[in-house]
Coordinates of C-alpha atoms in Angstrom, one line a residue:
M117 CA 74.0 128.2 128.0
R118 CA 76.8 129.2 125.5
V119 CA 76.5 128.3 121.8
N120 CA 79.4 126.0 122.1
R121 CA 77.9 124.1 125.0
I122 CA 74.6 123.7 123.1
L123 CA 76.1 122.5 119.9
L124 CA 78.4 120.0 121.5
S125 CA 75.8 118.9 124.0
S126 CA 73.4 118.2 121.2
A127 CA 75.8 116.3 119.2
L128 CA 76.8 114.1 121.8
I129 CA 73.3 113.3 123.0
V130 CA 72.1 112.5 119.5
V131 CA 75.0 110.2 119.0
A132 CA 74.5 108.6 122.4
L133 CA 70.8 108.1 121.8
V134 CA 71.4 106.5 118.4
L135 CA 73.9 104.1 119.8
Q136 CA 71.9 103.1 122.7
V137 CA 68.6 102.5 120.6
S138 CA 70.5 100.7 117.6
V139 CA 73.3 98.8 119.4
L140 CA 73.0 98.5 123.3
A141 CA 69.1 98.0 123.3
R142 CA 69.5 95.1 120.9
L143 CA 72.0 93.3 123.1
H144 CA 69.1 91.7 125.1
L145 CA 71.1 91.6 128.3
P146 CA 69.6 90.3 131.5
G147 CA 67.9 93.1 133.4
A148 CA 68.4 96.8 132.5
V149 CA 69.8 98.3 129.3
P150 CA 73.3 100.2 129.7
D151 CA 72.3 103.9 129.6
L152 CA 74.8 105.6 127.4
L153 CA 72.4 108.5 127.5
L154 CA 72.8 108.9 131.2
L155 CA 76.4 108.7 131.3
T156 CA 76.7 111.5 128.6
V157 CA 74.4 113.6 130.8
L158 CA 76.9 112.8 133.7
G159 CA 79.9 113.7 132.0
L160 CA 78.5 117.1 130.7
A161 CA 77.0 117.9 134.3
L162 CA 80.4 117.3 135.9
V163 CA 81.8 120.1 133.8
Y164 CA 78.9 122.4 133.3
G165 CA 77.6 122.3 136.9
H166 CA 74.1 121.8 138.2
V167 CA 72.4 124.4 136.0
G168 CA 74.1 123.2 132.8
G169 CA 73.6 119.6 134.0
S170 CA 69.8 120.1 134.5
L171 CA 69.3 121.7 131.2
V172 CA 71.3 119.1 129.4
G173 CA 69.5 116.3 131.3
F174 CA 66.0 117.8 130.4
G175 CA 66.9 118.1 126.7
A176 CA 68.3 114.6 126.5
G177 CA 65.3 113.0 128.4
L178 CA 62.8 114.7 126.2
L179 CA 64.6 113.6 123.3
A180 CA 64.5 110.0 124.4
D181 CA 60.9 110.3 125.3
L182 CA 60.0 111.3 121.8
A183 CA 62.3 109.0 119.9
P184 CA 61.1 105.5 118.7
P185 CA 60.6 103.0 120.2
A186 CA 59.6 104.9 123.3
D187 CA 56.4 103.4 124.9
H188 CA 56.1 105.7 127.9
A189 CA 54.5 109.1 128.6
A190 CA 56.4 112.1 127.1
G191 CA 58.2 114.0 129.6
R192 CA 58.7 111.2 132.2
Y193 CA 62.4 110.5 131.2
A194 CA 62.9 114.3 130.9
L195 CA 62.0 114.9 134.5
V196 CA 64.2 112.0 135.6
L197 CA 67.4 113.1 133.7
C198 CA 66.6 116.9 134.7
V199 CA 66.9 116.0 138.4
I200 CA 69.8 113.5 137.9
G201 CA 71.8 116.2 135.9
Y202 CA 71.3 118.8 138.6
L203 CA 72.5 116.6 141.5
A204 CA 75.3 115.3 139.3
G205 CA 76.4 119.0 138.6
L206 CA 76.5 119.5 142.3
A207 CA 79.5 117.2 142.4
K208 CA 81.5 119.4 139.9
P209 CA 85.1 119.8 141.0
E210 CA 85.9 123.2 142.3
N211 CA 89.1 123.6 140.3
G212 CA 87.6 121.8 137.2
R213 CA 89.9 118.9 137.6
L214 CA 89.2 115.4 138.9
K215 CA 91.9 114.3 141.5
S216 CA 90.7 110.6 141.2
A217 CA 88.3 108.3 139.4
T218 CA 86.5 107.5 142.7
G219 CA 84.3 110.5 142.7
P220 CA 82.8 109.9 139.1
M221 CA 82.3 106.2 139.7
V222 CA 80.3 107.1 142.9
V223 CA 78.2 109.6 140.9
V224 CA 77.6 106.9 138.1
V225 CA 76.5 104.2 140.5
A226 CA 74.2 106.7 142.5
A227 CA 72.8 108.1 139.3
A228 CA 72.2 104.7 137.8
V229 CA 70.2 103.7 141.0
G230 CA 68.5 107.0 141.3
T231 CA 67.4 107.1 137.6
T232 CA 65.9 103.7 137.9
L233 CA 64.1 104.5 141.2
L234 CA 62.9 107.8 139.9
Y235 CA 61.7 106.4 136.7
A236 CA 59.8 103.6 138.5
G237 CA 58.4 106.1 140.9
V238 CA 57.1 108.5 138.2
G239 CA 55.7 105.4 136.3
A240 CA 53.8 104.4 139.4
L241 CA 52.2 107.8 139.6
V242 CA 50.8 107.5 136.0
G243 CA 49.7 103.8 136.4
D244 CA 52.8 102.2 134.8
T245 CA 53.7 99.1 136.9
A246 CA 56.2 97.4 134.4
A247 CA 59.0 97.7 137.0
R248 CA 57.1 95.6 139.4
H249 CA 56.7 92.7 136.9
V250 CA 60.3 92.8 135.9
G251 CA 61.7 93.1 139.4
L252 CA 63.0 96.4 140.9
P253 CA 66.1 94.8 142.8
S254 CA 67.4 93.1 139.6
L255 CA 66.8 96.4 137.6
L256 CA 68.7 98.4 140.2
F257 CA 71.7 95.8 140.4
T258 CA 72.2 95.4 136.6
A259 CA 71.7 99.2 135.8
A260 CA 74.5 100.2 138.3
L261 CA 76.6 97.3 137.0
Y262 CA 76.3 98.0 133.3
D263 CA 76.7 101.7 133.8
L264 CA 79.6 101.2 136.0
L265 CA 81.4 98.8 133.3
L266 CA 80.7 101.4 130.6
A267 CA 81.3 104.6 132.3
P268 CA 85.3 104.4 132.1
F269 CA 85.1 104.4 128.4
V270 CA 82.6 107.2 128.0
V271 CA 82.6 109.8 131.1
P272 CA 86.3 110.8 130.7
G273 CA 85.9 111.4 127.0
I274 CA 82.8 113.3 127.4
M275 CA 84.5 115.5 130.0
A276 CA 87.5 116.1 127.9
L277 CA 85.5 117.1 125.2
A278 CA 83.4 119.7 127.1
R279 CA 86.5 121.1 128.6
R280 CA 88.2 121.5 125.3
A281 CA 85.1 123.1 123.8
E282 CA 84.8 125.3 127.0
N283 CA 88.5 126.7 126.3
D284 CA 89.3 125.9 129.9
P285 CA 90.3 129.0 131.9
L286 CA 92.9 127.0 133.9
A287 CA 94.7 126.0 130.8
D288 CA 94.7 129.7 129.7
T289 CA 95.9 130.9 133.0
G290 CA 98.8 128.4 133.1
S291 CA 99.6 129.3 129.3
A292 CA 99.7 132.9 130.3
A293 CA 101.9 132.4 133.2
K294 CA 104.2 130.3 131.3
S295 CA 104.4 132.9 128.5
A296 CA 105.1 135.6 131.0
D297 CA 108.1 133.5 132.6
I298 CA 109.4 133.0 129.0
S299 CA 109.0 136.7 128.4
S300 CA 110.8 137.8 131.6
G301 CA 113.6 135.2 130.9
W302 CA 114.2 136.3 127.4
L303 CA 114.4 140.0 128.4
S304 CA 116.7 139.3 131.3
S305 CA 119.0 137.3 129.1
G306 CA 119.1 139.9 126.3
T307 CA 119.7 142.8 128.7
G308 CA 121.6 141.2 131.5
L309 CA 119.2 142.8 134.1
K310 CA 116.6 141.1 136.1
I311 CA 113.1 142.3 135.5
G312 CA 112.1 142.3 139.2
G313 CA 115.0 144.2 140.2
Q314 CA 115.1 147.0 137.7
R315 CA 113.2 149.3 140.2
G316 CA 115.8 148.9 142.8
G317 CA 118.6 149.4 140.3
L318 CA 117.1 152.6 139.0
G319 CA 116.7 153.8 142.6
T320 CA 120.4 153.0 143.4
L321 CA 121.7 154.9 140.2
K322 CA 119.7 158.0 141.4
T323 CA 120.9 157.8 145.0
K324 CA 124.6 157.6 143.6
A325 CA 124.1 160.6 141.2
R326 CA 122.6 162.8 144.1
T327 CA 125.7 161.7 146.2
R328 CA 128.1 162.8 143.7
T329 CA 126.3 166.1 143.1
T330 CA 126.4 166.9 146.8
R331 CA 130.1 166.3 146.8
V332 CA 130.7 168.4 143.9
G333 CA 128.8 171.2 145.5
R334 CA 130.8 170.9 148.8
I335 CA 134.1 171.1 147.0
K336 CA 133.1 174.1 144.9
G337 CA 131.9 175.8 148.2
V338 CA 135.4 175.1 149.8
K339 CA 137.2 176.5 146.8
R340 CA 135.4 179.8 146.8
L341 CA 136.0 180.4 150.5

C-alpha cells in the first residue's frame, strides 16, 4: 500500500475504534453495538479495492482484538474484517464514482450480517457460544439496522477523504483536459487561427505558392520563345 493510504487508514481506524469503545459501546442499545470500525473499513475498501480492503480490514480487526476491553481471542475479529474488506472491495465502482447510494447501502447491510455470522461462526469453532445466549436473529437485525442508520454519516465522508488523499486520477484527467481547452482557446483568440486547422492552413499556403511558381515559369518560357 502507498504511504498516504497507510497514514490515512491508520488515523481513521484509530479514531473509529476510540469512538466505538468510548461512546457507542456505552450507549447500551438493545442487541448489537453500532460498528463504526466496520463502516470505516467498508468506506476504505470501496475506494482501495479488494486487496487494500483486506489489508485495512485485517489491521483494523487486529487492533480491535488487542484493544481493551476485548474479551475474545486475538485474531478473531481480524480474520472477520479481512474477509469482509476483501468482499467489499470487489464492489468498488469501475470508474471510481458512485452513481447512487443503493449499492453502498446494500454493501453495508450485507457486511453487517456477514460480520455477525462470521464472528459467531469463528467463536463457535473456538468454543465461544455467547451468540447463542444473546440470540443470533436479534443480533443480525440490530446490527444491520444500527449500521444502516449510521452509514450515511460515515461511509461517504470516509470515501471522500480516501479519494482526496489518493489524488484521484479522474480529477487530474478532467483538469488536464480543461487546461488544454483553455490553452487552445487562448491561442486561437490571440492569433485568430484555429489550432486544429493549422496544418490544413499551412498546406493550403504551400499549394498556392507552388501554383504561383508554376505560372511564373510558364510565362517566362513563353516570353523566351
